[in-house]
């Protein structure tokens, strides 16, 4: 069964010793076929195999979507209808001062100074039960309106190429390493243009309002 070759049509050479051979006597350097066979399409069995593989991938994707827990968890901001302004203006004022004082107006992940915004760790939705993240499991109660539920990140949700958008899409995260006692940034998409700049980067968080480690680990 012939397999389609991806090399250039003009990429041929003489199959044997030099001589008065016709063009049809030359063979492809990669697949060793003559020009008449070079552009032949895959046979029907090959096409059926490809279609079967594509169908299997589609079925696997649908199965993942059907069983993904994050798709229905309203505690995550990305799937919540709660908008940022649902949080009180007092909290936003504190977060704004914290960004300027403790983070020097920079993105926590990449260090950019332009268009730094307040990113939710979890949704600021008071109708959702957050008791699993409070006492007695943890040493204090969780307050979704606290400045600890925010991170200063560049860009906005839906703005491609920004840390805020990558964080909301669960393609970037921040985790605390209890052994090294440091916060590290993790970038899950290598095609992200800031991957080399951000991945495994150790960052300094606000000493006054450190982000909730329990929420970052749960996300």
Short mmCIF file of C-alpha atoms in Angstrom, two decimals:
data_model
loop_
_atom_site.label_atom_id
_atom_site.label_comp_id
_atom_site.label_asym_id
_atom_site.label_seq_id
_atom_site.Cartn_x
_atom_site.Cartn_y
_atom_site.Cartn_z
CA UNK A 1 0.00 0.00 0.00
CA UNK A 2 1.44 3.36 -1.03
CA UNK A 3 1.72 6.16 1.49
CA UNK A 4 1.60 9.79 0.48
CA UNK A 5 5.01 11.48 0.58
CA UNK A 6 5.44 14.97 2.04
CA UNK A 7 8.64 15.90 0.19
CA UNK A 8 8.78 18.22 -2.82
CA UNK A 9 7.76 16.88 -6.22
CA UNK A 10 11.02 18.14 -7.76
CA UNK A 11 13.14 16.33 -5.19
CA UNK A 12 14.31 13.34 -7.27
CA UNK A 13 17.57 11.64 -8.07
CA UNK A 14 18.84 8.93 -10.40
CA UNK A 15 18.12 5.51 -8.93
CA UNK A 16 21.25 3.86 -10.34
CA UNK A 17 24.46 4.88 -12.11
CA UNK A 18 24.42 8.03 -14.29
CA UNK A 19 23.19 7.43 -17.82
CA UNK A 20 20.65 8.43 -20.43
CA UNK A 21 17.66 7.76 -18.20
CA UNK A 22 14.25 9.33 -18.69
CA UNK A 23 12.64 11.55 -16.06
CA UNK A 24 10.34 8.67 -15.13
CA UNK A 25 13.37 6.59 -14.15
CA UNK A 26 14.24 8.95 -11.31
CA UNK A 27 13.07 8.23 -7.78
CA UNK A 28 12.16 10.34 -4.78
CA UNK A 29 14.95 10.76 -2.22
CA UNK A 30 12.56 10.08 0.66
CA UNK A 31 10.09 7.44 -0.47
CA UNK A 32 12.09 5.93 -3.38
CA UNK A 33 9.08 6.06 -5.73
CA UNK A 34 9.00 7.21 -9.33
CA UNK A 35 7.24 10.51 -10.16
CA UNK A 36 4.12 8.80 -11.49
CA UNK A 37 3.52 7.31 -8.02
CA UNK A 38 4.77 10.24 -6.00
CA UNK A 39 1.54 12.23 -5.70
CA UNK A 40 -0.75 9.25 -5.40
CA UNK A 41 -3.30 9.73 -2.59
CA UNK A 42 -3.57 7.23 0.26
CA UNK A 43 -5.65 4.21 -0.51
CA UNK A 44 -9.14 3.73 0.94
CA UNK A 45 -7.99 1.61 3.93
CA UNK A 46 -5.58 4.39 4.92
CA UNK A 47 -8.33 7.02 4.76
CA UNK A 48 -10.63 4.84 6.82
CA UNK A 49 -7.91 4.46 9.46
CA UNK A 50 -7.45 8.22 9.63
CA UNK A 51 -11.19 8.82 9.97
CA UNK A 52 -11.37 6.21 12.74
CA UNK A 53 -8.55 7.91 14.66
CA UNK A 54 -10.25 11.31 14.33
CA UNK A 55 -13.52 9.80 15.54
CA UNK A 56 -11.81 8.29 18.57
CA UNK A 57 -10.23 11.64 19.47
CA UNK A 58 -13.59 13.38 19.21
CA UNK A 59 -15.21 10.76 21.45
CA UNK A 60 -12.43 11.18 24.03
CA UNK A 61 -12.90 14.96 24.02
CA UNK A 62 -16.66 14.66 24.53
CA UNK A 63 -16.10 12.21 27.39
CA UNK A 64 -13.70 14.66 29.06
CA UNK A 65 -16.21 17.49 28.77
CA UNK A 66 -19.00 15.34 30.18
CA UNK A 67 -17.01 14.28 33.26
CA UNK A 68 -15.00 17.44 33.92
CA UNK A 69 -15.82 18.66 37.45
CA UNK A 70 -14.79 22.24 36.74
CA UNK A 71 -17.46 22.65 34.08
CA UNK A 72 -20.19 22.82 36.74
CA UNK A 73 -18.38 24.22 39.77
CA UNK A 74 -19.64 27.76 40.39
CA UNK A 75 -16.94 28.44 42.95
CA UNK A 76 -14.54 29.07 40.08
CA UNK A 77 -14.77 32.57 38.68
CA UNK A 78 -14.49 31.43 35.06
CA UNK A 79 -17.75 29.46 35.33
CA UNK A 80 -19.51 31.91 37.63
CA UNK A 81 -21.90 34.65 36.63
CA UNK A 82 -20.54 36.87 39.39
CA UNK A 83 -18.79 39.91 37.93
CA UNK A 84 -15.80 41.63 39.57
CA UNK A 85 -17.87 44.64 40.64
CA UNK A 86 -20.03 42.33 42.78
CA UNK A 87 -17.26 42.77 45.36
CA UNK A 88 -17.53 45.82 47.60
CA UNK A 89 -15.71 49.01 46.67
CA UNK A 90 -13.90 48.92 50.03
CA UNK A 91 -12.26 45.61 49.13
CA UNK A 92 -11.27 46.91 45.71
CA UNK A 93 -9.75 49.96 47.31
CA UNK A 94 -7.66 47.79 49.63
CA UNK A 95 -6.59 45.53 46.76
CA UNK A 96 -5.61 48.57 44.67
CA UNK A 97 -3.44 49.93 47.49
CA UNK A 98 -1.90 46.48 48.02
CA UNK A 99 -1.00 46.21 44.34
CA UNK A 100 0.78 49.55 44.46
CA UNK A 101 2.46 49.07 47.86
CA UNK A 102 3.41 45.38 47.95
CA UNK A 103 3.55 44.53 44.24
CA UNK A 104 4.76 47.95 43.00
CA UNK A 105 2.00 47.99 40.38
CA UNK A 106 3.42 44.94 38.59
CA UNK A 107 1.91 41.67 37.39
CA UNK A 108 2.69 38.96 39.94
CA UNK A 109 3.45 36.37 37.24
CA UNK A 110 5.49 38.21 34.60
CA UNK A 111 6.35 41.55 36.22
CA UNK A 112 4.68 43.68 33.56
CA UNK A 113 3.60 47.17 34.65
CA UNK A 114 0.98 47.90 31.97
CA UNK A 115 -2.73 47.14 32.45
CA UNK A 116 -2.45 45.31 35.78
CA UNK A 117 -5.87 44.16 37.00
CA UNK A 118 -7.36 42.27 39.95
CA UNK A 119 -7.86 38.56 39.19
CA UNK A 120 -10.17 36.43 41.35
CA UNK A 121 -8.80 33.16 42.68
CA UNK A 122 -12.37 31.91 43.14
CA UNK A 123 -15.72 33.48 42.32
CA UNK A 124 -16.92 36.27 44.57
CA UNK A 125 -20.33 34.63 44.87
CA UNK A 126 -21.85 34.72 48.37
CA UNK A 127 -24.52 32.18 47.38
CA UNK A 128 -21.92 29.44 47.01
CA UNK A 129 -20.89 27.27 49.97
CA UNK A 130 -17.23 27.77 50.83
CA UNK A 131 -17.38 26.00 54.19
CA UNK A 132 -14.97 23.21 53.08
CA UNK A 133 -12.26 25.88 52.96
CA UNK A 134 -12.91 27.20 56.48
CA UNK A 135 -12.60 25.98 60.06
CA UNK A 136 -12.21 23.39 61.49
CA UNK A 137 -10.31 22.07 58.46
CA UNK A 138 -8.25 25.27 58.26
CA UNK A 139 -7.01 27.61 60.94
CA UNK A 140 -9.26 30.49 59.84
CA UNK A 141 -12.47 31.07 57.90
CA UNK A 142 -12.42 31.83 54.21
CA UNK A 143 -13.65 35.23 53.09
CA UNK A 144 -14.14 35.52 49.33
CA UNK A 145 -14.36 39.31 49.72
CA UNK A 146 -10.90 39.43 51.26
CA UNK A 147 -7.97 40.92 49.31
CA UNK A 148 -6.38 37.48 49.75
CA UNK A 149 -8.79 36.22 47.08
CA UNK A 150 -7.17 38.43 44.44
CA UNK A 151 -3.95 38.39 42.41
CA UNK A 152 -2.50 41.35 40.48
CA UNK A 153 -2.18 40.10 36.90
CA UNK A 154 -1.73 41.79 33.55
CA UNK A 155 -4.65 42.01 31.12
CA UNK A 156 -8.21 40.76 31.52
CA UNK A 157 -10.23 37.60 31.06
CA UNK A 158 -10.59 37.09 27.31
CA UNK A 159 -7.51 39.19 26.45
CA UNK A 160 -5.20 36.74 24.68
CA UNK A 161 -1.54 36.77 25.58
CA UNK A 162 -2.05 38.06 29.14
CA UNK A 163 -1.48 36.34 32.46
CA UNK A 164 -4.99 37.20 33.69
CA UNK A 165 -6.56 35.39 30.76
CA UNK A 166 -4.24 32.38 31.13
CA UNK A 167 -5.02 32.18 34.86
CA UNK A 168 -8.78 32.33 34.31
CA UNK A 169 -8.52 29.61 31.66
CA UNK A 170 -6.58 27.39 34.10
CA UNK A 171 -3.46 27.52 31.92
CA UNK A 172 -1.39 29.31 34.57
CA UNK A 173 -1.44 29.00 38.33
CA UNK A 174 0.39 29.91 41.50
CA UNK A 175 1.28 27.31 44.14
CA UNK A 176 2.98 27.42 47.51
CA UNK A 177 5.86 25.02 48.12
CA UNK A 178 5.86 24.23 51.86
CA UNK A 179 9.32 22.63 51.71
CA UNK A 180 11.06 25.57 50.05
CA UNK A 181 8.56 28.04 51.58
CA UNK A 182 8.16 29.93 48.32
CA UNK A 183 5.39 30.71 45.83
CA UNK A 184 6.02 29.47 42.28
CA UNK A 185 4.28 30.24 39.01
CA UNK A 186 3.35 27.30 36.79
CA UNK A 187 2.58 27.78 33.11
CA UNK A 188 0.83 24.82 31.50
CA UNK A 189 0.89 25.95 27.87
CA UNK A 190 4.32 25.96 26.23
CA UNK A 191 3.03 27.93 23.26
CA UNK A 192 2.27 30.89 25.57
CA UNK A 193 4.71 33.63 24.60
CA UNK A 194 5.64 34.27 28.26
CA UNK A 195 6.24 30.60 29.08
CA UNK A 196 10.03 30.83 29.47
CA UNK A 197 9.65 34.05 31.44
CA UNK A 198 7.03 32.79 33.88
CA UNK A 199 7.23 29.02 34.29
CA UNK A 200 8.69 27.97 37.67
CA UNK A 201 9.34 31.59 38.54
CA UNK A 202 9.58 32.29 42.28
CA UNK A 203 7.53 35.35 43.25
CA UNK A 204 7.10 37.44 46.38
CA UNK A 205 3.52 37.87 47.56
CA UNK A 206 2.02 40.53 49.79
CA UNK A 207 3.03 40.01 53.44
CA UNK A 208 -0.14 41.78 54.56
CA UNK A 209 -2.60 39.92 52.33
CA UNK A 210 -0.93 36.71 51.13
CA UNK A 211 -3.14 34.78 48.68
CA UNK A 212 -5.14 31.84 50.01
CA UNK A 213 -2.90 28.80 49.53
CA UNK A 214 -5.89 26.49 50.07
CA UNK A 215 -7.73 28.03 47.10
CA UNK A 216 -4.69 28.01 44.83
CA UNK A 217 -4.07 24.34 45.59
CA UNK A 218 -7.74 23.45 45.04
CA UNK A 219 -7.99 25.21 41.71
#
